[in-house]
Amino acid sequence: MLLDKQLIANHNDKLLAKHKQKFAFAAKEISNVEDIIKKLVAFQVAIPSWALGTGGTRFGRFPGAGEPGSLEQKIEDVGLLHALNKSSGAISLHIPWDIPTDAAAIKKLAKKHGLQFDAVNSNTFQNQPGQKESYKFGSLQHVNKATRKQAIKHNIEVIKHGVDLGSKSLTVWLADGSCFPGQLNFRKAFENTLNSLQEIYAALPADWKMFVEYKAFEPNFYSMSVGDWGQSYLYASKLGEKAYTLVDLGHHLPNANIEQIVSLLLMEGKLGGFHFNDSKYGDDDLTVGSMKPYQLFLIFNELVEGMNARKMNHAKDLGWMIDASHNVKDPLEDLLQSVEAIMIAYAHALLVDRKKLNEAQQNNDVVAAQEILQGTFRTDVRAVVAEARLRSGASIDPLGFFREKKIREQLVKERGANTIATGL
Ligand code: RM4
Ligand code: MN
Ligand code: MN
């Protein structure tokens, strides 16, 4: 489904007077509002191809209707999101869930929707039909060379798919690890993983990046072979300058100080990619900003501070992606909420008075530092984010549009009620 621009414009017209009033009120208090809007317009968050269907838990899955049943339909879904918010201009593919059999046609379709291909993701956490070696006891870390070779080969194939589509990065997330003490020799597992990653790294095109994603636990519950940012950083450093750490917000032990991790990785020039989601307990993969919006702001605050310190381009120099799963909400509505939460957190981070904050830090004025951060966080920037959308031709109110125009109902009519999207 390709959204008619005029429909969005007509919907915006109805909301315009009220929006302008809210925006004028917000803008009065913000001295650098035009600069913030420019940055918001440029900022794009990739949507993963596996987040467009209903996710499940290990207890069950309750599919919604009108889910995308093919890669083409997934691209159309991301195209819909992008038409509504103009901030979701990229899709990230998971192979083999979404193999682009006709890369040229897929590229053409993506282009029609204004989409680019973000990082490609490999999958060595599931066995595929007909696969010779099993990943039950790991993939790149495996004690058997044949299993490691098979997993390496898969990653290299994923790079090739990415090259065909114009991707520029590979994300490697490993489920590898152990479930019980004594099961693994940690050093050997590390060495095997590193050697395997080195072979994959050698197959990277010159202008590509490799993201090494860490996760504290699950599916292995005693040790993970890339369990935290220290281990990921170690692999990335040993691999070379094209390798980076990827931070997924849900992959830490409870109460980890993610903003500090982000700050130090940026300082070392080793933060490469970012997966947004929210959680209360573990890797809950909930809507971004639904549980801990203040933490999201604190993370963005460090991202902006650290990227500015290195004179990085906020929109282009890191890979931004949502990595969430939707068990009870409509995936498209959930993704619209996530993107909105990200844009609000980013706007807040751009709003922080860095000069004053620096002064407060230099003077050990703890109270002032807190006032600055919390004062910013409590500023309502929703109209500023909406203004950025309006100026880029998107909807002032994407969720309102989605509901009013009964987009899901139309998709059900097109696709039927029983389609099931590939993914977890
Ligand atoms: C993992 C991790 C990866 C994602 C898979 C589906 O927990 O977050 O990024 O590729 O899930
Ligand atoms: Mn992830
Ligand atoms: Mn995850």
XYZ file of C-alpha atoms and ligand atoms in Angstrom:
437
model
C 0.000 0.000 0.000
C 1.432 3.338 -1.051
C -0.035 6.210 0.984
C -1.413 9.105 -0.986
C 0.505 12.233 0.079
C -2.614 14.288 -0.357
C -4.428 12.235 2.279
C -1.708 13.082 4.778
C -1.782 16.740 3.779
C -5.571 16.887 4.184
C -5.353 15.242 7.594
C -2.629 17.718 8.596
C -4.762 20.650 7.480
C -7.411 19.729 10.000
C -4.825 19.675 12.793
C -2.771 22.640 11.666
C -4.251 25.524 13.679
C -3.972 23.693 16.988
C -0.501 22.406 16.154
C 0.793 25.883 15.233
C -0.438 27.202 18.547
C 1.331 24.453 20.493
C 4.503 24.809 18.459
C 4.649 28.598 18.923
C 4.289 28.092 22.670
C 7.071 25.490 22.801
C 9.389 27.356 20.415
C 9.273 30.530 22.538
C 11.189 28.748 25.285
C 13.791 27.105 23.020
C 16.544 29.308 21.629
C 17.961 26.766 19.156
C 14.629 25.417 17.939
C 15.464 25.699 14.213
C 18.691 23.776 14.677
C 16.866 21.088 16.650
C 14.240 20.750 13.924
C 16.917 20.361 11.244
C 18.569 17.580 13.224
C 15.239 15.860 13.877
C 14.394 15.908 10.181
C 17.739 14.280 9.322
C 17.514 11.578 12.002
C 16.372 8.167 10.720
C 15.722 4.999 12.683
C 15.817 1.674 10.867
C 12.985 -0.820 11.293
C 13.882 -4.502 11.549
C 12.155 -6.811 9.108
C 11.320 -9.189 11.980
C 9.344 -6.636 13.982
C 6.468 -6.196 11.559
C 4.571 -9.281 12.605
C 3.283 -10.220 16.021
C 6.007 -11.591 18.240
C 5.504 -14.476 20.568
C 6.866 -15.738 23.825
C 7.961 -19.306 24.426
C 4.431 -19.917 25.700
C 2.559 -18.855 22.619
C 1.944 -16.435 19.831
C -1.243 -14.602 19.045
C -0.906 -13.368 15.480
C -2.796 -10.292 14.430
C -4.435 -10.005 11.059
C -2.972 -8.525 7.900
C 0.631 -9.277 8.842
C 3.147 -8.991 6.020
C 3.551 -12.453 4.516
C 6.550 -11.655 2.313
C 9.613 -9.450 2.209
C 7.826 -7.217 -0.293
C 4.976 -6.673 2.149
C 7.421 -5.973 4.964
C 9.024 -3.281 2.840
C 5.570 -1.859 2.189
C 4.919 -1.758 5.933
C 8.130 0.142 6.619
C 7.220 2.385 3.676
C 3.915 3.122 5.412
C 5.681 4.028 8.639
C 8.111 6.226 6.770
C 5.344 8.009 4.879
C 3.676 8.744 8.209
C 6.713 9.966 10.157
C 9.558 10.437 7.616
C 11.888 9.122 10.323
C 11.849 5.415 9.440
C 13.730 5.534 6.172
C 15.545 2.211 6.424
C 14.906 -1.500 6.869
C 17.220 -4.033 8.446
C 16.996 -7.618 7.169
C 17.516 -10.830 9.090
C 18.837 -13.702 6.977
C 17.482 -16.332 6.357
C 14.125 -15.016 7.607
C 14.108 -12.553 4.749
C 16.218 -13.636 1.813
C 16.017 -11.176 -1.065
C 15.757 -13.682 -3.930
C 15.503 -10.920 -6.544
C 17.749 -8.211 -5.089
C 17.227 -5.768 -7.968
C 13.435 -5.922 -7.629
C 13.607 -5.587 -3.845
C 15.908 -2.592 -4.156
C 13.547 -0.974 -6.620
C 10.576 -1.492 -4.333
C 12.489 -0.036 -1.370
C 13.444 2.973 -3.445
C 9.818 3.555 -4.377
C 9.089 3.846 -0.646
C 12.135 6.040 0.002
C 13.873 3.314 2.006
C 17.500 2.276 2.348
C 18.917 -0.994 3.598
C 20.418 -0.788 7.040
C 22.633 -3.477 8.624
C 22.066 -7.068 7.570
C 21.767 -9.571 10.415
C 22.978 -13.144 10.462
C 21.214 -15.959 12.253
C 23.229 -18.777 13.782
C 20.913 -19.159 16.757
C 18.430 -21.407 14.946
C 18.993 -24.494 12.838
C 17.659 -24.190 9.322
C 15.981 -27.053 7.438
C 18.572 -29.324 5.842
C 21.451 -27.787 7.762
C 24.321 -30.231 8.366
C 25.767 -29.117 11.692
C 23.635 -28.135 14.680
C 23.947 -24.897 16.655
C 22.660 -26.530 19.810
C 26.029 -25.983 21.477
C 26.929 -22.754 19.758
C 28.027 -21.536 16.360
C 31.162 -19.375 16.044
C 32.377 -20.683 19.403
C 31.606 -24.356 18.715
C 34.098 -27.042 19.722
C 33.751 -28.607 16.238
C 35.490 -26.864 13.408
C 32.852 -27.946 10.880
C 30.134 -26.152 12.835
C 32.224 -23.013 13.099
C 32.938 -23.149 9.357
C 29.245 -23.485 8.575
C 28.417 -20.448 10.719
C 31.238 -18.427 9.144
C 30.001 -19.336 5.682
C 26.498 -18.215 6.594
C 27.775 -14.814 7.762
C 29.696 -14.368 4.529
C 26.554 -15.176 2.548
C 24.690 -12.564 4.578
C 27.339 -9.988 3.642
C 26.810 -10.887 -0.023
C 23.052 -10.337 0.265
C 23.810 -7.008 1.916
C 26.175 -5.989 -0.867
C 23.466 -6.710 -3.447
C 21.062 -4.418 -1.600
C 23.439 -1.606 -0.731
C 23.767 -2.320 3.001
C 26.953 -1.131 4.641
C 27.118 -3.178 7.820
C 26.744 -6.644 9.279
C 25.361 -7.202 12.763
C 26.481 -10.382 14.461
C 24.487 -11.407 17.483
C 25.437 -14.759 18.945
C 23.293 -16.941 21.151
C 26.510 -18.838 21.930
C 27.422 -19.566 25.505
C 26.787 -22.217 28.103
C 23.931 -23.175 30.340
C 25.890 -24.884 33.096
C 29.185 -24.411 34.942
C 31.911 -26.564 33.451
C 30.189 -26.905 30.086
C 32.674 -24.611 28.339
C 36.257 -23.592 28.598
C 35.776 -19.805 28.561
C 39.160 -19.050 27.012
C 38.762 -21.602 24.234
C 35.233 -20.372 23.534
C 36.547 -16.814 23.279
C 39.407 -17.849 20.996
C 37.152 -19.868 18.719
C 34.685 -16.986 18.540
C 37.437 -14.494 17.782
C 39.005 -16.680 15.078
C 35.617 -17.175 13.453
C 34.831 -13.453 13.620
C 38.224 -12.750 12.053
C 37.331 -14.885 9.045
C 34.035 -13.032 8.649
C 35.787 -9.700 9.130
C 38.195 -10.589 6.320
C 35.205 -10.934 3.977
C 33.858 -7.427 4.755
C 33.960 -4.937 1.872
C 36.279 -1.977 2.494
C 33.469 0.476 3.291
C 31.558 -1.867 5.593
C 31.324 -2.050 9.381
C 30.848 -5.079 11.574
C 28.723 -4.700 14.712
C 29.320 -7.150 17.546
C 26.163 -7.231 19.652
C 26.365 -8.409 23.245
C 23.732 -9.874 25.521
C 23.996 -10.773 29.203
C 21.862 -13.898 29.199
C 19.314 -15.882 27.175
C 19.176 -18.310 25.500
C 22.218 -19.397 27.485
C 21.872 -18.860 31.201
C 25.307 -19.462 32.702
C 27.621 -17.687 30.265
C 27.282 -15.863 26.968
C 30.288 -15.740 24.662
C 29.616 -12.063 23.967
C 28.007 -11.302 27.307
C 28.686 -7.631 27.918
C 30.169 -4.485 26.447
C 33.641 -5.375 27.742
C 33.700 -8.616 25.824
C 32.239 -7.024 22.721
C 34.814 -4.243 22.970
C 37.566 -6.832 23.275
C 36.445 -8.622 20.103
C 35.953 -5.325 18.254
C 39.388 -4.044 19.266
C 41.134 -7.262 18.267
C 39.245 -7.419 14.974
C 40.200 -3.975 13.734
C 38.896 -0.555 12.835
C 35.854 -1.761 10.924
C 34.524 -3.598 13.985
C 32.336 -1.895 16.590
C 30.244 -2.687 19.613
C 26.482 -2.665 19.260
C 24.362 -1.738 22.259
C 20.900 -3.239 22.526
C 19.071 -1.586 25.404
C 17.516 -4.856 26.577
C 20.748 -6.827 26.764
C 22.074 -5.774 30.159
C 21.791 -7.066 33.656
C 19.124 -5.202 35.659
C 19.977 -1.597 36.583
C 23.114 -1.432 34.425
C 24.218 2.134 33.776
C 23.792 2.045 30.002
C 24.440 5.777 29.589
C 27.917 5.364 31.055
C 28.634 2.405 28.745
C 27.572 4.488 25.770
C 29.716 7.408 26.829
C 32.898 5.357 27.171
C 32.381 3.397 23.964
C 31.918 6.675 22.116
C 35.055 8.075 23.741
C 36.973 5.100 22.347
C 35.376 5.445 18.910
C 34.008 1.924 19.270
C 30.269 2.460 19.463
C 28.836 1.413 16.108
C 25.188 0.554 16.400
C 22.213 0.853 18.642
C 19.098 -1.254 19.145
C 16.216 0.537 20.862
C 13.583 -1.134 22.986
C 12.465 -0.972 26.604
C 12.203 -3.475 29.401
C 11.236 -3.953 32.970
C 13.016 -7.210 33.708
C 15.192 -8.648 30.947
C 15.203 -8.616 27.168
C 11.518 -7.710 27.201
C 11.652 -5.957 23.802
C 8.872 -3.552 24.749
C 7.969 -0.280 23.054
C 10.796 2.255 23.314
C 10.206 4.675 26.183
C 7.245 2.751 27.575
C 8.932 1.822 30.869
C 11.919 4.072 31.498
C 11.669 7.240 29.418
C 14.051 9.110 31.749
C 16.742 6.494 31.211
C 16.212 6.782 27.463
C 16.757 10.534 27.744
C 19.913 10.054 29.855
C 21.262 7.667 27.213
C 20.502 10.138 24.429
C 22.080 12.867 26.474
C 25.363 10.913 26.512
C 25.003 9.990 22.855
C 24.688 13.621 21.822
C 27.440 14.766 24.183
C 29.796 12.027 22.998
C 29.016 12.422 19.306
C 29.504 16.191 19.546
C 32.856 15.675 21.284
C 34.000 13.587 18.325
C 32.341 15.889 15.779
C 30.216 13.021 14.531
C 27.181 13.309 12.304
C 24.271 12.314 14.567
C 22.197 10.925 11.739
C 24.835 9.028 9.817
C 27.752 7.919 11.942
C 25.951 5.361 14.104
C 23.491 2.646 13.063
C 20.135 3.391 14.734
C 17.551 0.655 14.837
C 14.480 -0.429 16.774
C 14.697 -4.005 18.003
C 11.389 -4.684 19.659
C 8.748 -7.357 19.602
C 5.022 -6.860 19.785
C 2.953 -9.440 21.586
C -0.195 -7.510 22.361
C -0.136 -4.361 20.217
C -0.501 -3.820 16.501
C 3.156 -3.899 15.347
C 2.785 -0.800 13.176
C 1.167 1.234 15.941
C 3.821 0.034 18.366
C 6.609 1.047 15.971
C 5.070 4.494 15.514
C 5.097 4.899 19.289
C 8.726 3.743 19.469
C 9.913 6.167 16.805
C 8.058 9.003 18.529
C 9.712 8.144 21.862
C 13.133 8.134 20.192
C 12.553 11.508 18.550
C 11.369 13.026 21.827
C 14.419 11.703 23.687
C 16.705 12.971 20.932
C 15.018 16.405 20.961
C 15.436 16.561 24.729
C 19.113 15.664 24.457
C 19.593 18.440 21.876
C 17.905 20.837 24.260
C 20.239 20.267 27.215
C 22.189 23.416 28.103
C 25.643 21.831 27.837
C 27.465 24.962 28.909
C 25.503 25.202 32.137
C 25.769 21.464 32.748
C 29.518 21.609 32.297
C 29.737 24.519 34.729
C 27.669 22.628 37.281
C 29.941 19.593 36.879
C 33.103 21.675 37.235
C 31.737 23.271 40.391
C 30.504 20.004 41.873
C 27.065 21.593 41.899
C 25.104 18.368 42.017
C 21.772 20.085 42.585
C 22.189 22.331 39.552
C 23.212 19.380 37.363
C 20.042 17.522 38.336
C 17.897 20.615 37.787
C 19.307 21.049 34.291
C 18.681 17.458 33.243
C 15.274 17.104 34.848
C 14.182 20.558 33.724
C 14.958 19.541 30.158
C 13.277 16.163 30.489
C 10.104 17.827 31.773
C 9.923 20.231 28.857
C 7.163 19.290 26.442
C 8.833 18.946 23.027
C 6.092 16.972 21.313
C 5.065 19.940 19.173
C 8.679 20.448 18.079
C 8.882 16.828 16.969
C 5.539 17.199 15.178
C 6.770 20.386 13.463
C 9.820 18.467 12.180
C 7.476 15.860 10.751
C 5.238 18.478 9.186
C 8.199 20.148 7.484
C 9.399 16.867 6.046
C 6.006 16.095 4.555
C 4.928 13.577 7.176
C 1.877 13.470 9.382
C 1.460 15.751 12.390
C -0.222 12.827 14.125
C 0.880 9.479 12.582
C -0.981 7.283 15.046
C -4.168 9.332 14.680
C -3.916 9.040 10.903
C -3.302 5.279 11.079
C -6.434 4.806 13.145
C -8.681 7.306 11.412
C -7.884 5.931 7.950
C -8.258 2.356 9.205
C -4.898 1.332 7.746
C -4.794 -2.061 9.449
C -8.294 -2.863 8.231
C -7.165 -2.049 4.693
C -4.122 -4.294 5.078
C -6.319 -7.142 6.307
C -8.493 -6.693 3.228
C -5.421 -6.810 0.982
C -3.543 -9.606 2.718
C -6.174 -11.596 4.524
C -6.557 -12.363 8.196
C -4.234 -15.353 8.371
C -0.856 -14.206 7.060
C 2.051 -14.846 9.399
C 5.268 -12.868 9.213
C 8.633 -14.612 9.496
C 10.672 -13.831 12.581
C 10.755 -15.043 16.137
C 18.372 -10.937 19.707
C 19.150 -9.683 19.365
C 19.368 -9.485 17.914
C 18.177 -9.851 17.086
C 17.518 -11.135 17.536
C 16.249 -11.416 16.784
O 17.962 -10.911 21.053
O 18.543 -8.570 19.944
O 19.703 -8.143 17.636
O 18.706 -10.054 15.819
O 17.242 -11.078 18.893
Mn 19.224 -6.576 19.170
Mn 17.297 -8.823 22.053
